[in-house]
Amino acid sequence: MDYDPMVMDDAESLGPVVKISQADSTRVKFELSNTELCFANSLRRVMLAEIPTIAIDLVEIEANSSVLADEFIAHRLGLIPLNAEGIEHLLYSRDCDCDEYCEHCSVTLNLHAKCTGDDIMQVCARDLVPVGDRVNQVLGSPIINDPEGQGPLILKLRHGQEIKLQCIAKKGIAKEHSKWAPSAAIGFEYDPHNKLHHLDLWYEQDPKKEWPPSEYADWEEPPQEGEPFDYDAVPQRFYFNVETAGPIPPDAIVTEGIKVIQQKLAGLIHELTESDGGENGYNGPRSPGYNEGGDNWNDQGSFTPYGNGGNQSSWGGQGGATPYGTTPYGGGGNSWS
């Protein structure tokens, strides 16, 4: 990504304004202004937990003679970042018609390594080999960014030790498990000079040492000496620092986060404006006897599936009759008197 510091701004714009200050392959920094705190924080939360990615979810181990337990290896495999390009074309496993997994809802990766020499053998993410059909040629492939081209270390093998397994990577979001998180961290800040006094009580000894000015302090005017406090002031400029974990580029995390918010709002609007069922479009649960006159308040209650005015149990009989005989609470229907 070759971004120059730019401003996506319109002098007469009434919507949110974005100013990008830095963008590369691992992080993007931008300022979001002309909006409210609730929207900015919603974007932050969605980018952290609700953008779909792909991660190893099932591990079938055929052979493992290493010093690590099967569960330990499976956990390490789940945290290896996988390329999520084209994830929108992969189905969630819960939405697929297959019995367990298939090429439409998963990516299969194989790992087979055996140490035959005297030196310790390192098994890394590059040894995971995608097999079978995929949506594209990169979806589900391990992300390798280190100069050696090895990727994250999985385990080590000594002479004669072997590991052989199959991994099933599936689509998911970080709200289900952190292994599906698209971002490693998201910095979020507003009011760098603390004009709103939101941090007045958030310190232990010295607030100036514990809350040093950030890099964004130069972007806003500091408070003037003796300036009166504005009780109606609200934050309007928000600073983001989005760092990717590897599956999705940092700029794509931002755009995908906005898409998720749009989808949520569209679903909410659809539910509020739907008019196919019930009165004024409402087709949810109602109280017994709703809108049927006042006589329903004298109803003795609903009937059970077994009939007899709701008093007869599934065992037959009335009142206190049970399979073990009559209970000491009486056998009549008016057991509450």
mmCIF file of C-alpha atoms in Angstrom:
data_model
loop_
_atom_site.group_PDB
_atom_site.id
_atom_site.type_symbol
_atom_site.label_atom_id
_atom_site.label_comp_id
_atom_site.label_asym_id
_atom_site.label_seq_id
_atom_site.Cartn_x
_atom_site.Cartn_y
_atom_site.Cartn_z
ATOM 1 C CA MET A 1 0.000 0.000 0.000
ATOM 2 C CA ASP A 2 1.506 3.299 -1.097
ATOM 3 C CA TYR A 3 -0.567 5.787 0.840
ATOM 4 C CA ASP A 4 0.355 9.414 1.101
ATOM 5 C CA PRO A 5 -0.959 11.414 4.041
ATOM 6 C CA MET A 6 -4.281 12.500 2.695
ATOM 7 C CA VAL A 7 -7.576 13.932 3.790
ATOM 8 C CA MET A 8 -10.828 12.416 2.584
ATOM 9 C CA ASP A 9 -12.699 15.594 3.367
ATOM 10 C CA ASP A 10 -15.302 17.832 1.880
ATOM 11 C CA ALA A 11 -15.648 21.347 3.201
ATOM 12 C CA GLU A 12 -19.414 20.987 3.125
ATOM 13 C CA SER A 13 -19.502 17.389 4.288
ATOM 14 C CA LEU A 14 -21.988 16.607 7.025
ATOM 15 C CA GLY A 15 -20.738 13.079 7.655
ATOM 16 C CA PRO A 16 -17.641 11.613 9.298
ATOM 17 C CA VAL A 17 -14.250 12.830 8.035
ATOM 18 C CA VAL A 18 -11.177 10.583 7.829
ATOM 19 C CA LYS A 19 -7.571 11.789 7.741
ATOM 20 C CA ILE A 20 -4.918 9.113 7.144
ATOM 21 C CA SER A 21 -1.544 9.905 8.674
ATOM 22 C CA GLN A 22 0.299 6.611 8.145
ATOM 23 C CA ALA A 23 -0.339 3.372 6.275
ATOM 24 C CA ASP A 24 1.872 0.383 5.521
ATOM 25 C CA SER A 25 1.589 -3.398 5.396
ATOM 26 C CA THR A 26 1.239 -3.817 9.167
ATOM 27 C CA ARG A 27 -0.597 -0.757 10.493
ATOM 28 C CA VAL A 28 -2.691 2.231 9.550
ATOM 29 C CA LYS A 29 -3.132 5.416 11.586
ATOM 30 C CA PHE A 30 -6.009 7.764 10.931
ATOM 31 C CA GLU A 31 -8.151 10.432 12.527
ATOM 32 C CA LEU A 32 -11.925 10.139 12.535
ATOM 33 C CA SER A 33 -13.727 13.411 13.138
ATOM 34 C CA ASN A 34 -17.147 15.020 12.792
ATOM 35 C CA THR A 35 -18.821 12.064 14.485
ATOM 36 C CA GLU A 36 -19.810 10.872 17.946
ATOM 37 C CA LEU A 37 -18.008 8.745 20.488
ATOM 38 C CA CYS A 38 -20.578 5.964 20.231
ATOM 39 C CA PHE A 39 -19.906 5.467 16.523
ATOM 40 C CA ALA A 40 -16.116 5.631 16.902
ATOM 41 C CA ASN A 41 -16.172 3.101 19.719
ATOM 42 C CA SER A 42 -18.534 0.852 17.734
ATOM 43 C CA LEU A 43 -16.043 0.832 14.879
ATOM 44 C CA ARG A 44 -13.242 -0.068 17.283
ATOM 45 C CA ARG A 45 -15.208 -2.951 18.815
ATOM 46 C CA VAL A 46 -16.277 -4.324 15.434
ATOM 47 C CA MET A 47 -12.710 -4.233 14.085
ATOM 48 C CA LEU A 48 -11.568 -6.188 17.137
ATOM 49 C CA ALA A 49 -14.206 -8.896 17.287
ATOM 50 C CA GLU A 50 -16.637 -9.140 14.374
ATOM 51 C CA ILE A 51 -14.670 -9.223 11.118
ATOM 52 C CA PRO A 52 -14.647 -12.779 9.693
ATOM 53 C CA THR A 53 -11.292 -14.474 9.111
ATOM 54 C CA ILE A 54 -10.088 -18.065 8.854
ATOM 55 C CA ALA A 55 -8.232 -20.133 11.454
ATOM 56 C CA ILE A 56 -7.515 -23.781 12.215
ATOM 57 C CA ASP A 57 -10.466 -25.178 14.152
ATOM 58 C CA LEU A 58 -10.051 -28.970 13.980
ATOM 59 C CA VAL A 59 -6.839 -31.001 14.260
ATOM 60 C CA GLU A 60 -6.698 -34.717 13.544
ATOM 61 C CA ILE A 61 -3.378 -36.098 14.796
ATOM 62 C CA GLU A 62 -2.257 -39.399 13.293
ATOM 63 C CA ALA A 63 1.227 -39.611 14.829
ATOM 64 C CA ASN A 64 2.959 -37.548 17.512
ATOM 65 C CA SER A 65 6.164 -38.707 19.156
ATOM 66 C CA SER A 66 7.331 -35.215 20.148
ATOM 67 C CA VAL A 67 7.556 -34.029 23.754
ATOM 68 C CA LEU A 68 4.436 -31.855 23.339
ATOM 69 C CA ALA A 69 0.953 -33.153 24.076
ATOM 70 C CA ASP A 70 -1.635 -33.323 21.307
ATOM 71 C CA GLU A 71 -3.783 -30.617 22.913
ATOM 72 C CA PHE A 72 -0.815 -28.272 23.224
ATOM 73 C CA ILE A 73 0.060 -28.654 19.551
ATOM 74 C CA ALA A 74 -3.573 -28.160 18.505
ATOM 75 C CA HIS A 75 -3.721 -24.915 20.482
ATOM 76 C CA ARG A 76 -0.547 -23.596 18.828
ATOM 77 C CA LEU A 77 -1.872 -24.497 15.389
ATOM 78 C CA GLY A 78 -5.080 -22.577 16.035
ATOM 79 C CA LEU A 79 -3.133 -19.363 16.664
ATOM 80 C CA ILE A 80 -1.171 -19.454 13.400
ATOM 81 C CA PRO A 81 -2.462 -16.605 11.169
ATOM 82 C CA LEU A 82 -3.860 -17.746 7.834
ATOM 83 C CA ASN A 83 -4.495 -15.677 4.738
ATOM 84 C CA ALA A 84 -8.140 -14.561 4.658
ATOM 85 C CA GLU A 85 -8.239 -13.125 1.124
ATOM 86 C CA GLY A 86 -11.561 -14.150 -0.411
ATOM 87 C CA ILE A 87 -13.079 -15.114 2.953
ATOM 88 C CA GLU A 88 -16.417 -13.644 1.854
ATOM 89 C CA HIS A 89 -16.785 -16.557 -0.583
ATOM 90 C CA LEU A 90 -16.305 -19.165 2.168
ATOM 91 C CA LEU A 91 -19.373 -20.330 4.069
ATOM 92 C CA TYR A 92 -19.644 -20.601 7.820
ATOM 93 C CA SER A 93 -19.713 -24.288 8.748
ATOM 94 C CA ARG A 94 -23.103 -23.752 10.430
ATOM 95 C CA ASP A 95 -24.518 -22.496 7.117
ATOM 96 C CA CYS A 96 -23.116 -25.301 4.953
ATOM 97 C CA ASP A 97 -25.160 -28.330 3.934
ATOM 98 C CA CYS A 98 -22.284 -30.776 4.448
ATOM 99 C CA ASP A 99 -22.193 -33.191 7.385
ATOM 100 C CA GLU A 100 -18.914 -31.975 8.913
ATOM 101 C CA TYR A 101 -16.738 -29.941 6.545
ATOM 102 C CA CYS A 102 -16.104 -29.558 2.837
ATOM 103 C CA GLU A 103 -14.315 -27.286 0.365
ATOM 104 C CA HIS A 104 -17.190 -24.790 0.537
ATOM 105 C CA CYS A 105 -16.809 -24.126 4.267
ATOM 106 C CA SER A 106 -13.231 -25.112 5.127
ATOM 107 C CA VAL A 107 -9.619 -25.400 4.010
ATOM 108 C CA THR A 108 -7.571 -28.527 4.707
ATOM 109 C CA LEU A 109 -3.875 -28.353 5.602
ATOM 110 C CA ASN A 110 -1.542 -31.307 6.128
ATOM 111 C CA LEU A 111 1.616 -31.473 8.216
ATOM 112 C CA HIS A 112 4.098 -34.364 8.173
ATOM 113 C CA ALA A 113 7.628 -34.022 9.504
ATOM 114 C CA LYS A 114 10.175 -36.544 10.828
ATOM 115 C CA CYS A 115 13.646 -35.836 12.144
ATOM 116 C CA THR A 116 16.212 -38.216 10.685
ATOM 117 C CA GLY A 117 19.365 -36.267 11.527
ATOM 118 C CA ASP A 118 21.217 -35.537 14.737
ATOM 119 C CA ASP A 119 20.342 -31.829 14.839
ATOM 120 C CA ILE A 120 17.106 -30.554 16.334
ATOM 121 C CA MET A 121 14.489 -30.037 13.626
ATOM 122 C CA GLN A 122 12.199 -27.009 13.766
ATOM 123 C CA VAL A 123 8.671 -27.476 12.425
ATOM 124 C CA CYS A 124 7.216 -24.127 11.398
ATOM 125 C CA ALA A 125 4.109 -22.745 9.736
ATOM 126 C CA ARG A 126 5.667 -23.092 6.282
ATOM 127 C CA ASP A 127 5.418 -26.886 6.704
ATOM 128 C CA LEU A 128 1.619 -26.653 6.673
ATOM 129 C CA VAL A 129 0.567 -27.611 3.139
ATOM 130 C CA PRO A 130 -2.933 -26.726 1.870
ATOM 131 C CA VAL A 131 -4.575 -29.613 0.004
ATOM 132 C CA GLY A 132 -7.794 -30.067 -1.916
ATOM 133 C CA ASP A 133 -9.986 -27.494 -3.592
ATOM 134 C CA ARG A 134 -10.082 -23.906 -2.311
ATOM 135 C CA VAL A 135 -11.937 -20.703 -3.108
ATOM 136 C CA ASN A 136 -8.644 -19.303 -4.389
ATOM 137 C CA GLN A 137 -4.980 -20.197 -4.246
ATOM 138 C CA VAL A 138 -4.142 -18.123 -1.164
ATOM 139 C CA LEU A 139 -7.105 -18.576 1.187
ATOM 140 C CA GLY A 140 -5.997 -20.557 4.230
ATOM 141 C CA SER A 141 -2.266 -20.414 3.465
ATOM 142 C CA PRO A 142 -0.060 -19.593 6.481
ATOM 143 C CA ILE A 143 1.090 -15.972 6.783
ATOM 144 C CA ILE A 144 4.905 -15.843 6.670
ATOM 145 C CA ASN A 145 6.557 -12.459 7.159
ATOM 146 C CA ASP A 146 9.874 -13.275 8.825
ATOM 147 C CA PRO A 147 13.094 -12.819 6.796
ATOM 148 C CA GLU A 148 13.912 -16.536 7.017
ATOM 149 C CA GLY A 149 10.581 -17.493 5.487
ATOM 150 C CA GLN A 150 9.811 -19.986 8.239
ATOM 151 C CA GLY A 151 6.713 -18.548 9.855
ATOM 152 C CA PRO A 152 5.695 -19.147 13.486
ATOM 153 C CA LEU A 153 7.382 -22.068 15.232
ATOM 154 C CA ILE A 154 5.049 -24.981 15.955
ATOM 155 C CA LEU A 155 7.331 -27.504 17.682
ATOM 156 C CA LYS A 156 10.805 -29.067 17.665
ATOM 157 C CA LEU A 157 11.768 -32.663 16.905
ATOM 158 C CA ARG A 158 14.808 -34.678 17.892
ATOM 159 C CA HIS A 159 16.211 -37.731 16.124
ATOM 160 C CA GLY A 160 13.516 -40.290 15.404
ATOM 161 C CA GLN A 161 10.585 -38.108 16.468
ATOM 162 C CA GLU A 162 7.676 -37.595 14.082
ATOM 163 C CA ILE A 163 4.552 -35.489 13.744
ATOM 164 C CA LYS A 164 1.769 -36.200 11.266
ATOM 165 C CA LEU A 165 -1.591 -34.452 11.346
ATOM 166 C CA GLN A 166 -4.397 -32.856 9.349
ATOM 167 C CA CYS A 167 -5.845 -29.416 10.082
ATOM 168 C CA ILE A 168 -9.280 -28.120 9.156
ATOM 169 C CA ALA A 169 -9.448 -24.327 8.958
ATOM 170 C CA LYS A 170 -12.853 -22.691 9.201
ATOM 171 C CA LYS A 171 -14.401 -19.246 8.989
ATOM 172 C CA GLY A 172 -15.209 -17.397 12.192
ATOM 173 C CA ILE A 173 -15.029 -14.157 14.171
ATOM 174 C CA ALA A 174 -13.036 -13.178 17.243
ATOM 175 C CA LYS A 175 -16.212 -12.929 19.322
ATOM 176 C CA GLU A 176 -16.252 -16.750 19.166
ATOM 177 C CA HIS A 177 -12.486 -17.190 19.748
ATOM 178 C CA SER A 178 -9.495 -14.873 19.666
ATOM 179 C CA LYS A 179 -7.768 -17.018 17.024
ATOM 180 C CA TRP A 180 -10.096 -15.405 14.475
ATOM 181 C CA ALA A 181 -9.030 -11.871 15.453
ATOM 182 C CA PRO A 182 -7.935 -9.856 12.379
ATOM 183 C CA SER A 183 -5.984 -7.274 14.400
ATOM 184 C CA ALA A 184 -3.250 -7.656 16.965
ATOM 185 C CA ALA A 185 -4.088 -4.361 18.660
ATOM 186 C CA ILE A 186 -6.125 -1.234 18.022
ATOM 187 C CA GLY A 187 -5.079 2.030 19.596
ATOM 188 C CA PHE A 188 -7.975 4.370 20.320
ATOM 189 C CA GLU A 189 -7.654 7.847 21.764
ATOM 190 C CA TYR A 190 -9.481 11.155 21.986
ATOM 191 C CA ASP A 191 -8.981 14.453 23.817
ATOM 192 C CA PRO A 192 -5.170 14.161 24.123
ATOM 193 C CA HIS A 193 -4.983 17.254 26.378
ATOM 194 C CA ASN A 194 -7.748 15.971 28.692
ATOM 195 C CA LYS A 195 -9.857 19.082 28.211
ATOM 196 C CA LEU A 196 -12.946 17.078 29.119
ATOM 197 C CA HIS A 197 -11.348 15.905 32.398
ATOM 198 C CA HIS A 198 -12.217 12.259 31.709
ATOM 199 C CA LEU A 199 -8.869 11.184 33.176
ATOM 200 C CA ASP A 200 -8.768 13.366 36.263
ATOM 201 C CA LEU A 201 -9.202 10.421 38.624
ATOM 202 C CA TRP A 202 -7.352 7.796 36.570
ATOM 203 C CA TYR A 203 -3.948 8.011 38.197
ATOM 204 C CA GLU A 204 -2.129 6.744 41.262
ATOM 205 C CA GLN A 205 0.467 9.404 42.125
ATOM 206 C CA ASP A 206 1.358 11.862 39.375
ATOM 207 C CA PRO A 207 -1.044 12.220 36.415
ATOM 208 C CA LYS A 208 1.535 14.053 34.271
ATOM 209 C CA LYS A 209 3.974 11.148 34.507
ATOM 210 C CA GLU A 210 1.359 8.443 34.175
ATOM 211 C CA TRP A 211 -0.464 10.181 31.299
ATOM 212 C CA PRO A 212 2.274 11.757 29.156
ATOM 213 C CA PRO A 213 1.142 13.646 26.040
ATOM 214 C CA SER A 214 0.700 11.353 23.051
ATOM 215 C CA GLU A 215 1.749 12.017 19.486
ATOM 216 C CA TYR A 216 -1.721 13.386 18.820
ATOM 217 C CA ALA A 217 -1.296 16.229 21.311
ATOM 218 C CA ASP A 218 0.310 18.257 18.516
ATOM 219 C CA TRP A 219 -2.814 17.840 16.410
ATOM 220 C CA GLU A 220 -5.029 19.817 18.793
ATOM 221 C CA GLU A 221 -4.715 23.127 20.589
ATOM 222 C CA PRO A 222 -3.827 22.819 24.276
ATOM 223 C CA PRO A 223 -6.147 24.379 26.859
ATOM 224 C CA GLN A 224 -5.451 28.001 27.739
ATOM 225 C CA GLU A 225 -4.593 29.089 31.253
ATOM 226 C CA GLY A 226 -7.763 29.978 33.127
ATOM 227 C CA GLU A 227 -10.011 28.746 30.314
ATOM 228 C CA PRO A 228 -13.508 28.019 31.693
ATOM 229 C CA PHE A 229 -14.751 24.455 31.469
ATOM 230 C CA ASP A 230 -17.367 23.784 28.815
ATOM 231 C CA TYR A 231 -19.932 21.440 30.343
ATOM 232 C CA ASP A 232 -21.542 20.865 26.934
ATOM 233 C CA ALA A 233 -18.303 19.837 25.201
ATOM 234 C CA VAL A 234 -18.135 16.345 23.691
ATOM 235 C CA PRO A 235 -15.251 14.566 21.917
ATOM 236 C CA GLN A 236 -15.341 14.952 18.154
ATOM 237 C CA ARG A 237 -11.885 13.833 17.012
ATOM 238 C CA PHE A 238 -10.802 10.222 17.476
ATOM 239 C CA TYR A 239 -7.400 8.726 16.718
ATOM 240 C CA PHE A 240 -7.008 5.102 15.611
ATOM 241 C CA ASN A 241 -3.901 2.951 15.315
ATOM 242 C CA VAL A 242 -4.885 -0.345 13.679
ATOM 243 C CA GLU A 243 -2.288 -3.129 13.613
ATOM 244 C CA THR A 244 -3.005 -6.296 11.678
ATOM 245 C CA ALA A 245 -2.359 -9.814 12.944
ATOM 246 C CA GLY A 246 -1.723 -10.987 9.388
ATOM 247 C CA PRO A 247 -4.929 -12.426 7.891
ATOM 248 C CA ILE A 248 -6.199 -9.091 6.513
ATOM 249 C CA PRO A 249 -4.281 -5.896 5.551
ATOM 250 C CA PRO A 250 -4.796 -3.062 8.034
ATOM 251 C CA ASP A 251 -6.699 -0.843 5.605
ATOM 252 C CA ALA A 252 -9.016 -3.758 4.793
ATOM 253 C CA ILE A 253 -9.726 -4.186 8.522
ATOM 254 C CA VAL A 254 -11.122 -0.641 8.588
ATOM 255 C CA THR A 255 -13.234 -1.051 5.464
ATOM 256 C CA GLU A 256 -14.520 -4.459 6.544
ATOM 257 C CA GLY A 257 -15.391 -3.025 9.955
ATOM 258 C CA ILE A 258 -17.494 -0.339 8.309
ATOM 259 C CA LYS A 259 -19.222 -3.013 6.195
ATOM 260 C CA VAL A 260 -20.105 -5.007 9.312
ATOM 261 C CA ILE A 261 -21.637 -1.911 10.932
ATOM 262 C CA GLN A 262 -23.611 -1.244 7.751
ATOM 263 C CA GLN A 263 -24.921 -4.805 7.742
ATOM 264 C CA LYS A 264 -25.957 -4.555 11.374
ATOM 265 C CA LEU A 265 -27.794 -1.287 10.771
ATOM 266 C CA ALA A 266 -29.453 -2.681 7.653
ATOM 267 C CA GLY A 267 -30.688 -5.683 9.632
ATOM 268 C CA LEU A 268 -32.032 -3.435 12.372
ATOM 269 C CA ILE A 269 -33.835 -1.183 9.886
ATOM 270 C CA HIS A 270 -35.308 -4.232 8.166
ATOM 271 C CA GLU A 271 -36.689 -5.576 11.442
ATOM 272 C CA LEU A 272 -38.150 -2.210 12.400
ATOM 273 C CA THR A 273 -39.805 -1.607 9.041
ATOM 274 C CA GLU A 274 -40.970 -5.160 8.317
ATOM 275 C CA SER A 275 -44.781 -5.257 8.122
ATOM 276 C CA ASP A 276 -45.554 -8.822 7.071
ATOM 277 C CA GLY A 277 -46.705 -10.177 10.385
ATOM 278 C CA GLY A 278 -48.850 -9.019 13.278
ATOM 279 C CA GLU A 279 -50.091 -5.565 14.114
ATOM 280 C CA ASN A 280 -47.825 -2.783 12.835
ATOM 281 C CA GLY A 281 -45.336 -5.382 11.693
ATOM 282 C CA TYR A 282 -44.879 -6.947 15.150
ATOM 283 C CA ASN A 283 -44.968 -10.725 15.145
ATOM 284 C CA GLY A 284 -43.293 -11.460 18.466
ATOM 285 C CA PRO A 285 -44.665 -12.897 21.722
ATOM 286 C CA ARG A 286 -47.721 -11.302 23.328
ATOM 287 C CA SER A 287 -49.425 -11.533 26.707
ATOM 288 C CA PRO A 288 -52.323 -14.038 26.988
ATOM 289 C CA GLY A 289 -55.600 -12.490 25.902
ATOM 290 C CA TYR A 290 -53.901 -9.421 24.393
ATOM 291 C CA ASN A 291 -56.414 -7.113 22.687
ATOM 292 C CA GLU A 292 -59.298 -9.542 23.216
ATOM 293 C CA GLY A 293 -61.395 -7.675 25.777
ATOM 294 C CA GLY A 294 -61.445 -7.500 29.541
ATOM 295 C CA ASP A 295 -63.073 -10.883 30.161
ATOM 296 C CA ASN A 296 -59.781 -12.671 29.645
ATOM 297 C CA TRP A 297 -58.520 -11.500 32.997
ATOM 298 C CA ASN A 298 -61.004 -13.915 34.561
ATOM 299 C CA ASP A 299 -59.482 -16.846 32.674
ATOM 300 C CA GLN A 300 -58.302 -19.609 34.969
ATOM 301 C CA GLY A 301 -55.068 -20.020 33.028
ATOM 302 C CA SER A 302 -53.829 -21.930 30.031
ATOM 303 C CA PHE A 303 -54.546 -25.581 29.431
ATOM 304 C CA THR A 304 -51.792 -28.180 29.401
ATOM 305 C CA PRO A 305 -51.434 -30.576 26.453
ATOM 306 C CA TYR A 306 -53.086 -33.199 28.593
ATOM 307 C CA GLY A 307 -56.437 -31.453 28.907
ATOM 308 C CA ASN A 308 -58.770 -31.300 31.910
ATOM 309 C CA GLY A 309 -58.371 -27.612 32.545
ATOM 310 C CA GLY A 310 -54.668 -27.712 33.148
ATOM 311 C CA ASN A 311 -54.999 -29.874 36.274
ATOM 312 C CA GLN A 312 -54.404 -33.288 34.777
ATOM 313 C CA SER A 313 -50.804 -34.456 34.652
ATOM 314 C CA SER A 314 -49.243 -36.656 32.013
ATOM 315 C CA TRP A 315 -49.685 -39.568 34.392
ATOM 316 C CA GLY A 316 -53.442 -39.317 34.276
ATOM 317 C CA GLY A 317 -55.775 -38.548 37.107
ATOM 318 C CA GLN A 318 -56.380 -35.150 38.642
ATOM 319 C CA GLY A 319 -54.633 -33.023 41.204
ATOM 320 C CA GLY A 320 -52.140 -34.921 43.330
ATOM 321 C CA ALA A 321 -52.328 -38.277 41.557
ATOM 322 C CA THR A 322 -48.822 -39.471 40.553
ATOM 323 C CA PRO A 323 -47.402 -42.801 39.364
ATOM 324 C CA TYR A 324 -46.502 -43.435 43.008
ATOM 325 C CA GLY A 325 -49.971 -42.843 44.395
ATOM 326 C CA THR A 326 -51.839 -39.852 45.738
ATOM 327 C CA THR A 327 -49.671 -37.124 47.241
ATOM 328 C CA PRO A 328 -50.463 -35.654 50.655
ATOM 329 C CA TYR A 329 -51.507 -32.418 48.963
ATOM 330 C CA GLY A 330 -54.922 -33.715 48.063
ATOM 331 C CA GLY A 331 -56.448 -35.115 44.950
ATOM 332 C CA GLY A 332 -58.883 -32.341 44.116
ATOM 333 C CA GLY A 333 -58.464 -29.838 41.358
ATOM 334 C CA ASN A 334 -58.670 -26.887 43.760
ATOM 335 C CA SER A 335 -55.338 -27.706 45.403
ATOM 336 C CA TRP A 336 -54.448 -24.020 46.064
ATOM 337 C CA SER A 337 -57.304 -23.398 48.503
#
